[in-house]
Amino acid sequence: MRITVLLFARLRDIAGTANLDRNLPEGSTARFLWKTLVQDFPDFESYSDVISTAVNEEYARIDSELSDGDEVAFLPPVSGG
């Protein structure tokens, strides 16, 4: 199944892009997708415990099962003043 990945803030900087497309096996979860991204971008690992996930513009649990055509956003913590 085809998934569109949206990256924000530091994740976008590390990957060098805000958008990625991934082909995943049926039944994959957002966590599985995240692990594939960590393999490609090892610096993502430091965000594994603090990342927020959204599927199709709605916050979702990292263990949410994905469907073909889903758009998954990974959002690192935001800080600032």
XYZ file of N, CA and C in Angstrom:
243
model
N 0.843 -1.176 0.000
C 0.000 0.000 0.000
C 0.886 1.236 0.000
N 0.387 2.293 -0.582
C 1.158 3.531 -0.720
C 0.737 4.512 0.368
N 1.747 5.058 1.067
C 1.538 6.003 2.160
C 2.342 7.262 1.868
N 1.744 8.416 2.108
C 2.453 9.690 2.021
C 2.867 10.089 3.429
N 4.124 10.451 3.590
C 4.670 10.846 4.886
C 4.951 12.339 4.866
N 4.498 13.027 5.905
C 4.786 14.447 6.080
C 5.702 14.601 7.286
N 6.769 15.365 7.103
C 7.742 15.591 8.174
C 7.800 17.071 8.506
N 7.961 17.371 9.784
C 7.967 18.755 10.227
C 9.199 19.050 11.072
N 9.532 20.337 11.142
C 10.578 20.859 12.022
C 11.897 20.111 11.812
N 12.495 19.649 12.883
C 13.813 19.014 12.807
C 13.796 17.748 11.940
N 12.705 17.021 11.939
C 12.633 15.820 11.098
C 12.762 16.185 9.626
N 12.113 17.263 9.233
C 12.215 17.744 7.850
C 13.660 18.118 7.538
N 14.317 18.779 8.483
C 15.710 19.175 8.279
C 16.617 17.959 8.106
N 16.432 16.958 8.943
C 17.257 15.748 8.876
C 17.053 15.029 7.546
N 15.802 14.883 7.137
C 15.488 14.146 5.906
C 15.790 14.952 4.648
N 15.828 16.269 4.786
C 16.071 17.114 3.621
C 14.847 17.294 2.746
N 13.687 16.911 3.266
C 12.430 17.047 2.528
C 11.269 17.027 3.514
N 10.158 17.607 3.107
C 8.961 17.607 3.953
C 8.011 16.468 3.602
N 8.193 15.862 2.426
C 7.270 14.823 1.950
C 8.036 13.609 1.447
N 7.547 12.443 1.807
C 8.097 11.181 1.320
C 6.940 10.260 0.958
N 7.161 9.380 0.020
C 6.192 8.328 -0.290
C 6.813 6.993 0.078
N 6.001 6.127 0.669
C 6.474 4.808 1.066
C 5.477 3.754 0.622
N 5.997 2.620 0.209
C 5.179 1.440 -0.058
C 5.357 0.498 1.123
N 4.251 0.134 1.763
C 4.286 -0.721 2.943
C 3.394 -1.934 2.731
N 3.669 -3.011 3.460
C 2.780 -4.178 3.390
C 1.412 -3.853 3.994
N 0.373 -4.506 3.500
C -0.968 -4.358 4.074
C -0.909 -4.668 5.568
N -1.684 -3.928 6.352
C -1.736 -4.150 7.791
C -0.648 -3.441 8.568
N 0.191 -2.661 7.896
C 1.261 -1.938 8.584
C 0.682 -0.860 9.490
N 1.423 -0.555 10.536
C 1.027 0.486 11.480
C 1.916 1.713 11.303
N 1.513 2.792 11.939
C 2.342 3.997 11.930
C 3.690 3.706 12.591
N 3.706 2.847 13.611
C 4.973 2.483 14.258
C 5.905 1.783 13.264
N 5.366 0.856 12.479
C 6.177 0.171 11.474
C 6.738 1.187 10.484
N 5.910 2.108 10.045
C 6.361 3.160 9.137
C 7.479 3.961 9.773
N 7.305 4.357 11.036
C 8.330 5.127 11.741
C 9.651 4.350 11.770
N 9.587 3.053 12.061
C 10.810 2.244 12.113
C 11.513 2.201 10.761
N 10.754 2.180 9.660
C 11.397 2.208 8.341
C 12.090 3.547 8.114
N 11.498 4.615 8.633
C 12.123 5.933 8.491
C 13.396 6.031 9.326
N 13.384 5.448 10.514
C 14.582 5.451 11.365
C 15.716 4.694 10.672
N 15.390 3.632 9.950
C 16.427 2.906 9.208
C 17.060 3.802 8.151
N 16.243 4.605 7.486
C 16.752 5.492 6.438
C 17.410 6.747 6.991
N 16.926 7.205 8.136
C 17.422 8.434 8.762
C 17.719 8.139 10.233
N 18.890 7.567 10.529
C 19.206 7.148 11.900
C 19.059 8.254 12.950
N 19.218 9.512 12.567
C 19.061 10.599 13.540
C 17.622 10.735 14.032
N 16.671 10.123 13.344
C 15.276 10.133 13.807
C 15.123 9.363 15.120
N 16.019 8.421 15.380
C 15.902 7.545 16.555
C 15.720 8.332 17.851
N 16.394 9.461 17.980
C 16.304 10.233 19.226
C 14.903 10.803 19.460
N 14.054 10.782 18.460
C 12.681 11.284 18.587
C 11.659 10.167 18.818
N 12.094 8.935 18.840
C 11.167 7.799 18.896
C 10.233 7.818 20.106
N 10.702 8.310 21.237
C 9.876 8.306 22.445
C 9.005 9.546 22.595
N 9.191 10.539 21.735
C 8.479 11.811 21.917
C 7.681 12.250 20.687
N 7.702 11.449 19.661
C 7.057 11.819 18.404
C 5.531 11.770 18.528
N 4.854 12.709 17.903
C 3.393 12.659 17.777
C 3.065 12.229 16.354
N 1.941 11.556 16.212
C 1.539 11.008 14.923
C 0.146 11.498 14.559
N -0.031 11.837 13.298
C -1.360 12.167 12.784
C -1.580 11.362 11.505
N -2.777 10.839 11.351
C -3.158 10.103 10.147
C -4.335 10.843 9.523
N -4.130 11.259 8.290
C -5.167 12.003 7.562
C -5.658 13.218 8.355
N -4.686 13.964 8.882
C -4.907 15.236 9.582
C -5.607 15.106 10.929
N -5.588 13.909 11.518
C -6.128 13.725 12.860
C -5.097 12.987 13.698
N -4.869 13.498 14.930
C -3.921 12.814 15.799
C -4.319 11.358 15.950
N -3.303 10.490 15.971
C -3.545 9.051 16.033
C -2.478 8.394 16.900
N -2.804 7.227 17.403
C -1.825 6.450 18.167
C -0.785 5.880 17.202
N 0.413 5.726 17.692
C 1.509 5.209 16.869
C 1.208 3.778 16.398
N 0.348 3.057 17.109
C 0.006 1.687 16.715
C -1.210 1.613 15.796
N -1.665 2.759 15.314
C -2.809 2.780 14.399
C -2.471 2.058 13.102
N -3.390 1.208 12.654
C -3.202 0.512 11.383
C -3.479 1.480 10.242
N -2.643 1.418 9.235
C -2.748 2.320 8.088
C -3.484 1.653 6.934
N -4.007 2.495 6.054
C -4.696 2.026 4.848
C -4.050 2.651 3.621
N -4.228 2.008 2.496
C -3.683 2.527 1.245
C -4.148 3.967 1.029
N -3.199 4.831 0.683
C -3.518 6.226 0.405
C -3.485 7.141 1.614
N -3.245 6.592 2.808
C -3.194 7.436 4.005
C -2.049 8.435 3.925
N -2.256 9.548 4.612
C -1.228 10.571 4.785
C -0.860 10.564 6.264
N 0.407 10.292 6.564
C 0.862 10.186 7.945
C 1.860 11.301 8.219
N 1.582 12.063 9.270
C 2.477 13.143 9.679
C 3.158 12.746 10.979
N 4.459 12.987 11.027
C 5.219 12.787 12.258
C 5.672 14.156 12.734
N 5.332 14.459 13.993
C 5.585 15.788 14.540
C 6.458 15.678 15.786
N 7.648 16.255 15.745
C 8.484 16.265 16.945
C 7.926 17.283 17.937
N 8.388 17.242 19.187
C 7.923 18.227 20.162
C 8.229 19.644 19.685
N 7.340 20.553 20.037
C 7.498 21.953 19.652
C 7.827 22.752 20.897
N 8.788 23.655 20.766
C 9.115 24.538 21.883
C 9.352 25.930 21.334
N 9.383 26.857 22.207
C 9.626 28.225 21.772
C 8.907 29.194 22.680
N 9.059 30.460 22.357
C 8.463 31.451 23.238
C 7.566 32.396 22.517
